[in-house]
């Protein structure tokens, strides 16, 4: 997989050659807009492992939006796409989707074209704190302090989190903590207890319980790293 980052409506462009068979996609707090070569798909925010299967080779390109930024472009709350993959044609007028797909089918640089199409779509701006909240949650900041940062009540923060992230702040915090642990699992020589402590878990058992729920497997299964975004 290759990727490139852009700062406007924060997103990363990735390209991958998908071979026949199944891939397990782990939650990462993000939403993706994918071009399969035939259609545009929305990959919603996952709360558990998503199994993607294909019976033929595919070259796919996607934009992985930073947590909270895709709903403004799509014009729908993130919770509408939770744990699902939805055709953009089910959400937008067919004429708009067809125009995008025609541009992408003819493009020499699909990633740059997808970025340009998204940048030309005004959409709704997220709250100013949308980029700060995930980093606070990833550091283990309590939800009450996050709500204070956003100048809203805890209940309102939960409602807005559903709208922009697809789930409440506590679930987002768990997913971000799991991803932090996932990134550490490749460190040679460090035991699981040390990784659990560095990632913010109470102990090794706590990390294993979270991994079982969020990834469907114990931490040791994922030491090779995983793809996200399909």
PDB file of C-alpha atoms in Angstrom:
ATOM      1  CA  UNK A   1       0.000   0.000   0.000  1.00  0.00           C
ATOM      2  CA  UNK A   2       1.229   3.498  -0.784  1.00  0.00           C
ATOM      3  CA  UNK A   3      -0.078   6.719   0.704  1.00  0.00           C
ATOM      4  CA  UNK A   4       0.193  10.500   0.493  1.00  0.00           C
ATOM      5  CA  UNK A   5      -1.157  13.131   2.854  1.00  0.00           C
ATOM      6  CA  UNK A   6      -2.992  16.374   2.240  1.00  0.00           C
ATOM      7  CA  UNK A   7      -3.860  19.129   4.731  1.00  0.00           C
ATOM      8  CA  UNK A   8      -7.148  20.465   3.310  1.00  0.00           C
ATOM      9  CA  UNK A   9      -9.992  18.462   4.871  1.00  0.00           C
ATOM     10  CA  UNK A  10      -7.320  16.230   6.458  1.00  0.00           C
ATOM     11  CA  UNK A  11      -7.031  12.957   4.588  1.00  0.00           C
ATOM     12  CA  UNK A  12      -4.495  10.397   3.434  1.00  0.00           C
ATOM     13  CA  UNK A  13      -4.615   8.914  -0.051  1.00  0.00           C
ATOM     14  CA  UNK A  14      -3.807   5.220  -0.230  1.00  0.00           C
ATOM     15  CA  UNK A  15      -3.483   2.809  -3.117  1.00  0.00           C
ATOM     16  CA  UNK A  16      -3.502  -0.961  -2.819  1.00  0.00           C
ATOM     17  CA  UNK A  17      -3.532  -4.045  -4.998  1.00  0.00           C
ATOM     18  CA  UNK A  18      -6.159  -6.335  -3.508  1.00  0.00           C
ATOM     19  CA  UNK A  19      -5.630 -10.013  -4.292  1.00  0.00           C
ATOM     20  CA  UNK A  20      -8.346 -12.691  -4.306  1.00  0.00           C
ATOM     21  CA  UNK A  21      -9.320 -13.872  -0.852  1.00  0.00           C
ATOM     22  CA  UNK A  22     -10.239 -12.220   2.426  1.00  0.00           C
ATOM     23  CA  UNK A  23      -8.646  -9.361   4.354  1.00  0.00           C
ATOM     24  CA  UNK A  24      -9.470  -8.353   7.910  1.00  0.00           C
ATOM     25  CA  UNK A  25      -9.831  -4.603   8.402  1.00  0.00           C
ATOM     26  CA  UNK A  26      -9.434  -3.280  11.944  1.00  0.00           C
ATOM     27  CA  UNK A  27     -11.133  -0.193  13.428  1.00  0.00           C
ATOM     28  CA  UNK A  28      -9.096   3.017  13.285  1.00  0.00           C
ATOM     29  CA  UNK A  29     -11.610   5.803  14.012  1.00  0.00           C
ATOM     30  CA  UNK A  30     -11.548   6.952  10.373  1.00  0.00           C
ATOM     31  CA  UNK A  31     -13.893   6.915   7.397  1.00  0.00           C
ATOM     32  CA  UNK A  32     -12.754   6.276   3.822  1.00  0.00           C
ATOM     33  CA  UNK A  33     -14.008   7.160   0.357  1.00  0.00           C
ATOM     34  CA  UNK A  34     -12.941   4.369  -2.014  1.00  0.00           C
ATOM     35  CA  UNK A  35     -12.685   4.077  -5.780  1.00  0.00           C
ATOM     36  CA  UNK A  36     -12.810   0.403  -6.748  1.00  0.00           C
ATOM     37  CA  UNK A  37     -12.302   1.067 -10.446  1.00  0.00           C
ATOM     38  CA  UNK A  38     -16.033   0.600 -10.940  1.00  0.00           C
ATOM     39  CA  UNK A  39     -17.801   2.526  -8.185  1.00  0.00           C
ATOM     40  CA  UNK A  40     -17.318   4.846  -5.229  1.00  0.00           C
ATOM     41  CA  UNK A  41     -17.836   3.344  -1.792  1.00  0.00           C
ATOM     42  CA  UNK A  42     -17.993   4.836   1.684  1.00  0.00           C
ATOM     43  CA  UNK A  43     -16.230   2.796   4.357  1.00  0.00           C
ATOM     44  CA  UNK A  44     -17.863   3.723   7.623  1.00  0.00           C
ATOM     45  CA  UNK A  45     -16.312   3.804  11.093  1.00  0.00           C
ATOM     46  CA  UNK A  46     -15.923   0.267  12.384  1.00  0.00           C
ATOM     47  CA  UNK A  47     -16.439  -0.966  15.934  1.00  0.00           C
ATOM     48  CA  UNK A  48     -14.988  -4.411  15.249  1.00  0.00           C
ATOM     49  CA  UNK A  49     -13.105  -6.388  12.596  1.00  0.00           C
ATOM     50  CA  UNK A  50     -14.522  -6.085   9.082  1.00  0.00           C
ATOM     51  CA  UNK A  51     -13.921  -8.925   6.622  1.00  0.00           C
ATOM     52  CA  UNK A  52     -13.424  -7.781   3.026  1.00  0.00           C
ATOM     53  CA  UNK A  53     -13.466 -10.470   0.358  1.00  0.00           C
ATOM     54  CA  UNK A  54     -12.976 -10.475  -3.400  1.00  0.00           C
ATOM     55  CA  UNK A  55     -12.704 -13.212  -6.012  1.00  0.00           C
ATOM     56  CA  UNK A  56     -10.441 -11.237  -8.339  1.00  0.00           C
ATOM     57  CA  UNK A  57      -7.528  -8.833  -8.251  1.00  0.00           C
ATOM     58  CA  UNK A  58      -8.481  -5.187  -7.749  1.00  0.00           C
ATOM     59  CA  UNK A  59      -6.516  -1.953  -7.823  1.00  0.00           C
ATOM     60  CA  UNK A  60      -8.179   0.317  -5.305  1.00  0.00           C
ATOM     61  CA  UNK A  61      -7.595   3.945  -4.334  1.00  0.00           C
ATOM     62  CA  UNK A  62      -9.056   5.622  -1.294  1.00  0.00           C
ATOM     63  CA  UNK A  63      -9.026   8.742   0.818  1.00  0.00           C
ATOM     64  CA  UNK A  64      -8.865   8.016   4.529  1.00  0.00           C
ATOM     65  CA  UNK A  65     -10.235  11.072   6.296  1.00  0.00           C
ATOM     66  CA  UNK A  66      -8.957  12.012   9.718  1.00  0.00           C
ATOM     67  CA  UNK A  67     -11.533  11.201  12.416  1.00  0.00           C
ATOM     68  CA  UNK A  68     -14.510  13.550  12.232  1.00  0.00           C
ATOM     69  CA  UNK A  69     -13.949  15.105   8.795  1.00  0.00           C
ATOM     70  CA  UNK A  70     -15.793  12.849   6.333  1.00  0.00           C
ATOM     71  CA  UNK A  71     -19.403  13.588   7.421  1.00  0.00           C
ATOM     72  CA  UNK A  72     -19.130  17.240   6.374  1.00  0.00           C
ATOM     73  CA  UNK A  73     -18.189  16.174   2.846  1.00  0.00           C
ATOM     74  CA  UNK A  74     -20.785  13.417   2.606  1.00  0.00           C
ATOM     75  CA  UNK A  75     -23.648  15.422   4.090  1.00  0.00           C
ATOM     76  CA  UNK A  76     -24.684  12.658   6.487  1.00  0.00           C
ATOM     77  CA  UNK A  77     -23.740  11.704  10.064  1.00  0.00           C
ATOM     78  CA  UNK A  78     -20.985   9.163  10.564  1.00  0.00           C
ATOM     79  CA  UNK A  79     -23.317   6.960  12.599  1.00  0.00           C
ATOM     80  CA  UNK A  80     -25.284   6.255   9.394  1.00  0.00           C
ATOM     81  CA  UNK A  81     -22.262   4.325   8.079  1.00  0.00           C
ATOM     82  CA  UNK A  82     -21.095   2.562  11.227  1.00  0.00           C
ATOM     83  CA  UNK A  83     -19.814  -0.970  10.544  1.00  0.00           C
ATOM     84  CA  UNK A  84     -20.888  -0.795   6.891  1.00  0.00           C
ATOM     85  CA  UNK A  85     -19.740  -0.151   3.325  1.00  0.00           C
ATOM     86  CA  UNK A  86     -22.178   1.994   1.352  1.00  0.00           C
ATOM     87  CA  UNK A  87     -22.246   3.020  -2.304  1.00  0.00           C
ATOM     88  CA  UNK A  88     -21.954   6.778  -2.732  1.00  0.00           C
ATOM     89  CA  UNK A  89     -24.782   6.398  -5.257  1.00  0.00           C
ATOM     90  CA  UNK A  90     -27.107   5.478  -2.394  1.00  0.00           C
ATOM     91  CA  UNK A  91     -26.423   8.838  -0.769  1.00  0.00           C
ATOM     92  CA  UNK A  92     -25.842  11.429  -3.493  1.00  0.00           C
ATOM     93  CA  UNK A  93     -27.784  12.256  -6.679  1.00  0.00           C
ATOM     94  CA  UNK A  94     -26.907   9.817  -9.451  1.00  0.00           C
ATOM     95  CA  UNK A  95     -25.793  12.626 -11.779  1.00  0.00           C
ATOM     96  CA  UNK A  96     -23.188  13.847  -9.261  1.00  0.00           C
ATOM     97  CA  UNK A  97     -21.873  10.354  -8.616  1.00  0.00           C
ATOM     98  CA  UNK A  98     -21.709   9.579 -12.334  1.00  0.00           C
ATOM     99  CA  UNK A  99     -19.700  12.779 -12.947  1.00  0.00           C
ATOM    100  CA  UNK A 100     -17.191  11.774 -10.260  1.00  0.00           C
ATOM    101  CA  UNK A 101     -16.923   8.209 -11.544  1.00  0.00           C
ATOM    102  CA  UNK A 102     -16.383   9.385 -15.129  1.00  0.00           C
ATOM    103  CA  UNK A 103     -13.573  11.681 -13.953  1.00  0.00           C
ATOM    104  CA  UNK A 104     -11.926   8.905 -11.957  1.00  0.00           C
ATOM    105  CA  UNK A 105     -12.227   6.319 -14.741  1.00  0.00           C
ATOM    106  CA  UNK A 106     -10.409   8.664 -17.132  1.00  0.00           C
ATOM    107  CA  UNK A 107      -7.801   9.904 -14.641  1.00  0.00           C
ATOM    108  CA  UNK A 108      -4.071   9.230 -14.955  1.00  0.00           C
ATOM    109  CA  UNK A 109      -3.646  10.007 -11.239  1.00  0.00           C
ATOM    110  CA  UNK A 110      -6.725   8.700  -9.454  1.00  0.00           C
ATOM    111  CA  UNK A 111      -5.610   9.875  -6.020  1.00  0.00           C
ATOM    112  CA  UNK A 112      -5.009  13.465  -7.120  1.00  0.00           C
ATOM    113  CA  UNK A 113      -8.338  13.492  -8.968  1.00  0.00           C
ATOM    114  CA  UNK A 114     -10.186  12.163  -5.931  1.00  0.00           C
ATOM    115  CA  UNK A 115      -8.567  14.843  -3.770  1.00  0.00           C
ATOM    116  CA  UNK A 116      -9.521  17.531  -6.308  1.00  0.00           C
ATOM    117  CA  UNK A 117     -13.142  16.372  -6.455  1.00  0.00           C
ATOM    118  CA  UNK A 118     -13.406  16.408  -2.668  1.00  0.00           C
ATOM    119  CA  UNK A 119     -11.706  19.800  -2.375  1.00  0.00           C
ATOM    120  CA  UNK A 120     -14.187  21.248  -4.887  1.00  0.00           C
ATOM    121  CA  UNK A 121     -17.131  20.044  -2.770  1.00  0.00           C
ATOM    122  CA  UNK A 122     -17.794  22.648  -0.061  1.00  0.00           C
ATOM    123  CA  UNK A 123     -19.660  20.575   2.515  1.00  0.00           C
ATOM    124  CA  UNK A 124     -20.200  21.475   6.161  1.00  0.00           C
ATOM    125  CA  UNK A 125     -17.308  22.471   8.406  1.00  0.00           C
ATOM    126  CA  UNK A 126     -16.922  20.396  11.581  1.00  0.00           C
ATOM    127  CA  UNK A 127     -16.635  22.013  15.018  1.00  0.00           C
ATOM    128  CA  UNK A 128     -13.261  23.682  15.630  1.00  0.00           C
ATOM    129  CA  UNK A 129     -12.344  21.105  18.283  1.00  0.00           C
ATOM    130  CA  UNK A 130     -12.844  18.085  16.005  1.00  0.00           C
ATOM    131  CA  UNK A 131      -9.120  17.568  15.451  1.00  0.00           C
ATOM    132  CA  UNK A 132      -8.232  18.089  19.113  1.00  0.00           C
ATOM    133  CA  UNK A 133     -10.676  15.631  20.656  1.00  0.00           C
ATOM    134  CA  UNK A 134      -9.145  12.409  19.246  1.00  0.00           C
ATOM    135  CA  UNK A 135      -5.657  13.401  20.386  1.00  0.00           C
ATOM    136  CA  UNK A 136      -6.969  14.154  23.891  1.00  0.00           C
ATOM    137  CA  UNK A 137      -8.829  10.853  24.060  1.00  0.00           C
ATOM    138  CA  UNK A 138      -5.740   9.026  22.790  1.00  0.00           C
ATOM    139  CA  UNK A 139      -3.778  10.499  25.710  1.00  0.00           C
ATOM    140  CA  UNK A 140      -6.359   9.209  28.172  1.00  0.00           C
ATOM    141  CA  UNK A 141      -7.937  12.582  28.985  1.00  0.00           C
ATOM    142  CA  UNK A 142     -11.318  12.012  30.716  1.00  0.00           C
ATOM    143  CA  UNK A 143     -14.458  12.611  28.660  1.00  0.00           C
ATOM    144  CA  UNK A 144     -15.576  15.294  31.126  1.00  0.00           C
ATOM    145  CA  UNK A 145     -12.381  17.272  30.471  1.00  0.00           C
ATOM    146  CA  UNK A 146     -12.852  16.821  26.717  1.00  0.00           C
ATOM    147  CA  UNK A 147     -16.382  18.210  27.011  1.00  0.00           C
ATOM    148  CA  UNK A 148     -15.022  21.194  28.918  1.00  0.00           C
ATOM    149  CA  UNK A 149     -12.457  21.774  26.159  1.00  0.00           C
ATOM    150  CA  UNK A 150     -15.273  21.758  23.588  1.00  0.00           C
ATOM    151  CA  UNK A 151     -17.440  24.042  25.770  1.00  0.00           C
ATOM    152  CA  UNK A 152     -20.334  21.567  25.718  1.00  0.00           C
ATOM    153  CA  UNK A 153     -21.932  19.179  28.182  1.00  0.00           C
ATOM    154  CA  UNK A 154     -20.884  15.528  28.322  1.00  0.00           C
ATOM    155  CA  UNK A 155     -24.253  14.555  26.847  1.00  0.00           C
ATOM    156  CA  UNK A 156     -23.876  17.025  23.970  1.00  0.00           C
ATOM    157  CA  UNK A 157     -20.340  15.809  23.315  1.00  0.00           C
ATOM    158  CA  UNK A 158     -21.677  12.256  23.045  1.00  0.00           C
ATOM    159  CA  UNK A 159     -24.324  13.368  20.534  1.00  0.00           C
ATOM    160  CA  UNK A 160     -21.789  15.289  18.455  1.00  0.00           C
ATOM    161  CA  UNK A 161     -19.369  12.367  18.597  1.00  0.00           C
ATOM    162  CA  UNK A 162     -22.024  10.110  17.090  1.00  0.00           C
ATOM    163  CA  UNK A 163     -22.529  12.661  14.329  1.00  0.00           C
ATOM    164  CA  UNK A 164     -18.868  13.186  13.451  1.00  0.00           C
ATOM    165  CA  UNK A 165     -17.095   9.988  14.542  1.00  0.00           C
ATOM    166  CA  UNK A 166     -19.879   7.408  14.377  1.00  0.00           C
ATOM    167  CA  UNK A 167     -19.698   6.450  18.039  1.00  0.00           C
ATOM    168  CA  UNK A 168     -19.351   8.044  21.453  1.00  0.00           C
ATOM    169  CA  UNK A 169     -16.056   9.358  22.856  1.00  0.00           C
ATOM    170  CA  UNK A 170     -15.479   6.327  25.096  1.00  0.00           C
ATOM    171  CA  UNK A 171     -15.609   3.912  22.153  1.00  0.00           C
ATOM    172  CA  UNK A 172     -13.389   6.230  20.099  1.00  0.00           C
ATOM    173  CA  UNK A 173     -10.890   6.315  22.982  1.00  0.00           C
ATOM    174  CA  UNK A 174     -10.821   2.505  23.113  1.00  0.00           C
ATOM    175  CA  UNK A 175     -10.239   2.255  19.365  1.00  0.00           C
ATOM    176  CA  UNK A 176      -7.421   4.807  19.442  1.00  0.00           C
ATOM    177  CA  UNK A 177      -5.809   3.020  22.398  1.00  0.00           C
ATOM    178  CA  UNK A 178      -6.026  -0.291  20.533  1.00  0.00           C
ATOM    179  CA  UNK A 179      -4.369   1.295  17.493  1.00  0.00           C
ATOM    180  CA  UNK A 180      -1.597   2.680  19.708  1.00  0.00           C
ATOM    181  CA  UNK A 181      -0.978  -0.798  21.107  1.00  0.00           C
ATOM    182  CA  UNK A 182      -1.104  -2.251  17.592  1.00  0.00           C
ATOM    183  CA  UNK A 183       1.678   0.111  16.522  1.00  0.00           C
ATOM    184  CA  UNK A 184       3.811  -1.047  19.457  1.00  0.00           C
ATOM    185  CA  UNK A 185       3.372  -4.768  18.889  1.00  0.00           C
ATOM    186  CA  UNK A 186       6.187  -4.857  16.355  1.00  0.00           C
ATOM    187  CA  UNK A 187       8.738  -3.546  18.877  1.00  0.00           C
ATOM    188  CA  UNK A 188      11.250  -6.327  19.339  1.00  0.00           C
ATOM    189  CA  UNK A 189      12.021  -7.393  22.869  1.00  0.00           C
ATOM    190  CA  UNK A 190       9.065  -5.760  24.653  1.00  0.00           C
ATOM    191  CA  UNK A 191       6.601  -8.006  26.424  1.00  0.00           C
ATOM    192  CA  UNK A 192       2.839  -7.552  26.260  1.00  0.00           C
ATOM    193  CA  UNK A 193       2.642  -6.104  29.771  1.00  0.00           C
ATOM    194  CA  UNK A 194       5.040  -3.338  28.796  1.00  0.00           C
ATOM    195  CA  UNK A 195       3.097  -2.617  25.615  1.00  0.00           C
ATOM    196  CA  UNK A 196      -0.166  -2.519  27.571  1.00  0.00           C
ATOM    197  CA  UNK A 197       1.287   0.015  30.004  1.00  0.00           C
ATOM    198  CA  UNK A 198       2.691   2.220  27.231  1.00  0.00           C
ATOM    199  CA  UNK A 199      -0.622   2.188  25.343  1.00  0.00           C
ATOM    200  CA  UNK A 200      -2.602   3.221  28.422  1.00  0.00           C
ATOM    201  CA  UNK A 201      -4.201  -0.044  29.524  1.00  0.00           C
ATOM    202  CA  UNK A 202      -4.601  -0.915  33.197  1.00  0.00           C
ATOM    203  CA  UNK A 203      -2.786  -4.203  32.618  1.00  0.00           C
ATOM    204  CA  UNK A 204      -2.135  -6.991  30.131  1.00  0.00           C
ATOM    205  CA  UNK A 205      -5.532  -8.612  30.763  1.00  0.00           C
ATOM    206  CA  UNK A 206      -7.300  -5.309  30.055  1.00  0.00           C
ATOM    207  CA  UNK A 207      -5.538  -5.038  26.693  1.00  0.00           C
ATOM    208  CA  UNK A 208      -6.426  -8.626  25.782  1.00  0.00           C
ATOM    209  CA  UNK A 209     -10.112  -8.040  26.571  1.00  0.00           C
ATOM    210  CA  UNK A 210     -10.207  -4.919  24.423  1.00  0.00           C
ATOM    211  CA  UNK A 211      -8.408  -6.633  21.546  1.00  0.00           C
ATOM    212  CA  UNK A 212     -10.808  -9.569  21.690  1.00  0.00           C
ATOM    213  CA  UNK A 213     -13.773  -7.211  21.321  1.00  0.00           C
ATOM    214  CA  UNK A 214     -12.318  -4.729  18.831  1.00  0.00           C
ATOM    215  CA  UNK A 215     -10.214  -7.041  16.656  1.00  0.00           C
ATOM    216  CA  UNK A 216     -11.661 -10.494  17.280  1.00  0.00           C
ATOM    217  CA  UNK A 217      -8.278 -11.924  18.280  1.00  0.00           C
ATOM    218  CA  UNK A 218      -5.554 -11.619  20.955  1.00  0.00           C
ATOM    219  CA  UNK A 219      -2.821  -8.980  20.516  1.00  0.00           C
ATOM    220  CA  UNK A 220      -0.181 -11.502  19.399  1.00  0.00           C
ATOM    221  CA  UNK A 221      -2.131 -12.225  16.198  1.00  0.00           C
ATOM    222  CA  UNK A 222      -1.571  -8.677  14.935  1.00  0.00           C
ATOM    223  CA  UNK A 223       2.183  -8.317  15.312  1.00  0.00           C
ATOM    224  CA  UNK A 224       2.554  -8.140  11.523  1.00  0.00           C
ATOM    225  CA  UNK A 225       0.365  -5.027  11.169  1.00  0.00           C
ATOM    226  CA  UNK A 226      -2.954  -4.691   9.363  1.00  0.00           C
ATOM    227  CA  UNK A 227      -4.598  -2.678   6.651  1.00  0.00           C
ATOM    228  CA  UNK A 228      -7.495  -0.366   7.406  1.00  0.00           C
ATOM    229  CA  UNK A 229      -9.894   1.488   5.206  1.00  0.00           C
ATOM    230  CA  UNK A 230     -11.753  -0.954   2.967  1.00  0.00           C
TER     231      UNK A 230
END
